[in-house]
CSV table of C-alpha atoms in Angstrom, one decimal:
chain,number,residue,atom,x,y,z
A,1,UNK,CA,-40.3,6.8,15.6
A,2,UNK,CA,-38.3,9.2,16.9
A,3,UNK,CA,-36.1,9.5,13.8
A,4,UNK,CA,-35.3,12.9,12.3
A,5,UNK,CA,-37.3,12.3,8.5
A,6,UNK,CA,-40.4,12.1,10.7
A,7,UNK,CA,-40.0,15.6,12.3
A,8,UNK,CA,-40.5,19.1,10.1
A,9,UNK,CA,-37.2,21.0,9.5
A,10,UNK,CA,-36.8,24.6,11.2
A,11,UNK,CA,-34.9,26.4,8.6
A,12,UNK,CA,-35.4,29.7,10.9
A,13,UNK,CA,-32.8,28.9,13.1
A,14,UNK,CA,-30.2,28.0,10.0
A,15,UNK,CA,-31.6,31.3,8.3
A,16,UNK,CA,-30.7,33.7,11.8
A,17,UNK,CA,-27.2,31.9,11.7
A,18,UNK,CA,-26.0,32.6,8.2
A,19,UNK,CA,-27.4,36.2,8.5
A,20,UNK,CA,-25.5,36.7,11.8
A,21,UNK,CA,-22.3,34.9,10.2
A,22,UNK,CA,-22.1,37.5,7.7
A,23,UNK,CA,-22.7,39.8,9.8
A,24,UNK,CA,-25.9,41.6,8.6
A,25,UNK,CA,-29.1,42.8,9.9
A,26,UNK,CA,-32.9,41.8,9.0
A,27,UNK,CA,-32.9,45.1,7.1
A,28,UNK,CA,-30.0,44.6,4.4
A,29,UNK,CA,-31.2,41.0,4.1
A,30,UNK,CA,-35.0,42.4,3.2
A,31,UNK,CA,-33.3,45.0,0.6
A,32,UNK,CA,-31.2,41.9,-0.8
A,33,UNK,CA,-34.2,39.6,-0.4
A,34,UNK,CA,-37.3,41.6,-1.9
A,35,UNK,CA,-39.1,40.3,1.4
A,36,UNK,CA,-40.1,42.5,4.4
A,37,UNK,CA,-38.5,42.8,8.0
A,38,UNK,CA,-41.0,41.0,9.5
A,39,UNK,CA,-41.9,38.3,7.0
A,40,UNK,CA,-37.9,37.8,7.9
A,41,UNK,CA,-38.3,38.0,11.7
A,42,UNK,CA,-41.0,35.7,11.6
A,43,UNK,CA,-39.2,33.0,9.2
A,44,UNK,CA,-36.4,33.2,11.8
A,45,UNK,CA,-38.3,32.7,14.7
A,46,UNK,CA,-40.3,29.8,13.4
A,47,UNK,CA,-43.5,31.6,13.2
A,48,UNK,CA,-43.7,31.4,9.4
A,49,UNK,CA,-42.6,28.5,6.9
A,50,UNK,CA,-41.0,30.3,3.8
A,51,UNK,CA,-42.4,29.1,0.3
A,52,UNK,CA,-39.5,27.2,-2.0
A,53,UNK,CA,-39.5,30.7,-3.6
A,54,UNK,CA,-39.1,32.8,-0.7
A,55,UNK,CA,-36.3,30.8,0.7
A,56,UNK,CA,-34.4,30.6,-2.5
A,57,UNK,CA,-34.7,34.5,-2.2
A,58,UNK,CA,-33.6,34.8,1.1
A,59,UNK,CA,-30.5,32.4,0.6
A,60,UNK,CA,-29.2,34.6,-2.5
A,61,UNK,CA,-29.7,37.3,-0.1
A,62,UNK,CA,-27.5,35.5,2.2
A,63,UNK,CA,-25.1,34.3,-0.2
A,64,UNK,CA,-25.6,30.6,-0.2
A,65,UNK,CA,-28.4,27.8,-1.4
A,66,UNK,CA,-32.1,27.2,-0.6
A,67,UNK,CA,-30.7,23.3,-0.3
A,68,UNK,CA,-27.2,24.5,2.3
A,69,UNK,CA,-30.1,26.3,4.9
A,70,UNK,CA,-32.5,23.3,4.7
A,71,UNK,CA,-29.1,21.2,4.9
A,72,UNK,CA,-28.6,23.2,8.3
A,73,UNK,CA,-31.7,23.2,9.6
A,74,UNK,CA,-33.0,22.2,12.6
A,75,UNK,CA,-35.2,19.3,13.2
A,76,UNK,CA,-38.3,20.0,15.3
A,77,UNK,CA,-36.9,17.0,18.0
A,78,UNK,CA,-34.2,16.8,20.3
A,79,UNK,CA,-33.4,13.2,19.5
A,80,UNK,CA,-31.9,12.1,16.2
A,81,UNK,CA,-31.0,8.5,15.9
A,82,UNK,CA,-28.2,7.9,12.5
A,83,UNK,CA,-28.5,4.5,11.0
A,84,UNK,CA,-25.3,2.8,9.9
A,85,UNK,CA,-27.0,1.3,6.9
A,86,UNK,CA,-29.2,3.8,5.9
A,87,UNK,CA,-29.4,6.7,3.1
A,88,UNK,CA,-27.7,9.4,5.3
A,89,UNK,CA,-26.2,11.7,3.0
A,90,UNK,CA,-22.3,10.8,2.6
A,91,UNK,CA,-19.9,13.7,2.5
A,92,UNK,CA,-17.1,11.8,0.7
A,93,UNK,CA,-17.0,8.0,-0.6
A,94,UNK,CA,-15.1,7.3,2.4
A,95,UNK,CA,-17.0,9.7,5.3
A,96,UNK,CA,-20.2,9.5,7.0
A,97,UNK,CA,-21.7,12.4,8.8
A,98,UNK,CA,-23.0,10.9,12.4
A,99,UNK,CA,-24.9,14.0,13.2
A,100,UNK,CA,-27.0,15.6,10.3
A,101,UNK,CA,-27.8,19.2,10.4
A,102,UNK,CA,-25.7,22.2,12.1
A,103,UNK,CA,-25.5,21.5,15.6
A,104,UNK,CA,-22.5,22.5,18.1
A,105,UNK,CA,-20.9,19.5,17.7
A,106,UNK,CA,-19.9,17.7,14.4
A,107,UNK,CA,-18.7,14.2,14.1
A,108,UNK,CA,-18.1,11.8,11.3
A,109,UNK,CA,-16.9,8.5,10.5
A,110,UNK,CA,-13.9,7.9,8.4
A,111,UNK,CA,-13.1,4.4,6.8
A,112,UNK,CA,-10.3,3.4,5.1
A,113,UNK,CA,-7.6,5.3,4.2
A,114,UNK,CA,-7.0,9.4,4.8
A,115,UNK,CA,-5.1,11.9,2.9
A,116,UNK,CA,-2.0,11.9,5.2
A,117,UNK,CA,-0.5,14.7,3.6
A,118,UNK,CA,-3.5,17.3,4.5
A,119,UNK,CA,-2.7,19.4,7.5
A,120,UNK,CA,-5.7,20.3,9.9
A,121,UNK,CA,-5.9,23.2,12.0
A,122,UNK,CA,-9.3,23.6,13.9
A,123,UNK,CA,-10.5,26.9,15.9
A,124,UNK,CA,-12.1,24.7,18.5
A,125,UNK,CA,-11.4,21.4,20.2
A,126,UNK,CA,-11.9,17.9,18.8
A,127,UNK,CA,-11.3,14.1,20.0
A,128,UNK,CA,-10.7,11.3,17.7
A,129,UNK,CA,-11.6,8.0,18.3
A,130,UNK,CA,-10.0,4.6,16.7
A,131,UNK,CA,-12.9,2.6,16.4
A,132,UNK,CA,-11.0,-0.4,14.2
A,133,UNK,CA,-7.5,-0.4,12.7
A,134,UNK,CA,-4.3,1.7,13.4
A,135,UNK,CA,-3.7,5.4,12.8
A,136,UNK,CA,-0.8,7.4,12.9
A,137,UNK,CA,-1.1,11.0,13.9
A,138,UNK,CA,1.6,14.2,13.7
A,139,UNK,CA,0.3,17.0,16.0
A,140,UNK,CA,2.5,19.7,17.2
A,141,UNK,CA,5.7,17.9,15.5
A,142,UNK,CA,5.0,14.3,17.8
A,143,UNK,CA,3.9,11.6,16.5
A,144,UNK,CA,1.1,9.0,17.8
A,145,UNK,CA,0.4,5.6,17.1
A,146,UNK,CA,-3.6,4.8,18.0
A,147,UNK,CA,-5.0,1.3,18.0
A,148,UNK,CA,-8.4,-0.1,18.4
A,149,UNK,CA,-10.3,1.8,21.5
A,150,UNK,CA,-7.7,4.5,21.6
A,151,UNK,CA,-9.0,8.3,21.5
A,152,UNK,CA,-6.7,11.7,20.8
A,153,UNK,CA,-8.2,14.8,22.3
A,154,UNK,CA,-6.8,17.9,20.5
A,155,UNK,CA,-7.4,21.6,21.8
A,156,UNK,CA,-8.2,24.4,19.5
A,157,UNK,CA,-5.5,25.5,17.2
A,158,UNK,CA,-3.5,22.2,17.2
A,159,UNK,CA,-2.0,21.7,13.5
A,160,UNK,CA,-2.3,18.1,12.8
A,161,UNK,CA,-2.3,15.3,10.0
A,162,UNK,CA,-3.6,11.7,10.2
A,163,UNK,CA,-3.5,8.4,8.1
A,164,UNK,CA,-4.8,5.1,8.5
A,165,UNK,CA,-1.8,2.2,8.4
A,166,UNK,CA,-4.1,-1.0,8.1
A,167,UNK,CA,-7.3,-1.2,5.6
A,168,UNK,CA,-10.5,-0.8,7.0
A,169,UNK,CA,-9.3,1.3,9.8
A,170,UNK,CA,-12.6,3.5,11.6
A,171,UNK,CA,-11.8,6.8,13.1
A,172,UNK,CA,-14.7,8.6,14.6
A,173,UNK,CA,-13.6,12.1,14.6
A,174,UNK,CA,-16.2,14.6,17.2
A,175,UNK,CA,-15.1,18.0,17.0
A,176,UNK,CA,-16.8,21.3,18.6
A,177,UNK,CA,-18.6,23.2,15.3
A,178,UNK,CA,-16.8,26.4,14.0
A,179,UNK,CA,-19.7,28.5,14.3
A,180,UNK,CA,-19.4,28.1,18.1
A,181,UNK,CA,-16.9,30.6,19.7
A,182,UNK,CA,-14.1,29.7,21.9
A,183,UNK,CA,-14.9,30.6,25.9
A,184,UNK,CA,-11.3,32.6,26.1
A,185,UNK,CA,-8.6,31.9,23.8
A,186,UNK,CA,-5.2,30.7,25.5
A,187,UNK,CA,-2.0,32.6,25.6
A,188,UNK,CA,0.3,31.1,23.3
A,189,UNK,CA,3.9,30.4,24.3
């Protein structure tokens, strides 16, 4: 009870987010998909559920796939439990998403080593929490060593890279989603 899978998905919000991200009007999507503007509006406002065929037409018009739109769909509930040992989708062999769907917050659990050579720079803020093990993080030219229970907060725009230094290290990364705009840009020194 209360688990995400028991609730129907609301694909309308995902369609609207994708359309707005591409800066398209309903009329343009209607022209590309061959569907009517009123029908597309009903989909976006959750007053109509598209058939698989219609969803594929909408996805093509939005230069994505029906699978991606469904993955980004909001569940029709406000509470979602992601179990530690369940059939959650795995993003990579060592990464587990802790939040399903497309929300204002992303959270992932990284287990084991991580590509230390890969540099990250996110537009919005993120928090790293070490659940187990030890992590070395380089951020803006400074090195940090974090152990179990330590956190590191990075404001948007901070370049960083990290690596686990012990086997079975688990790092939780929580970030504001990329589709959310920062409230105000900070002046750069």
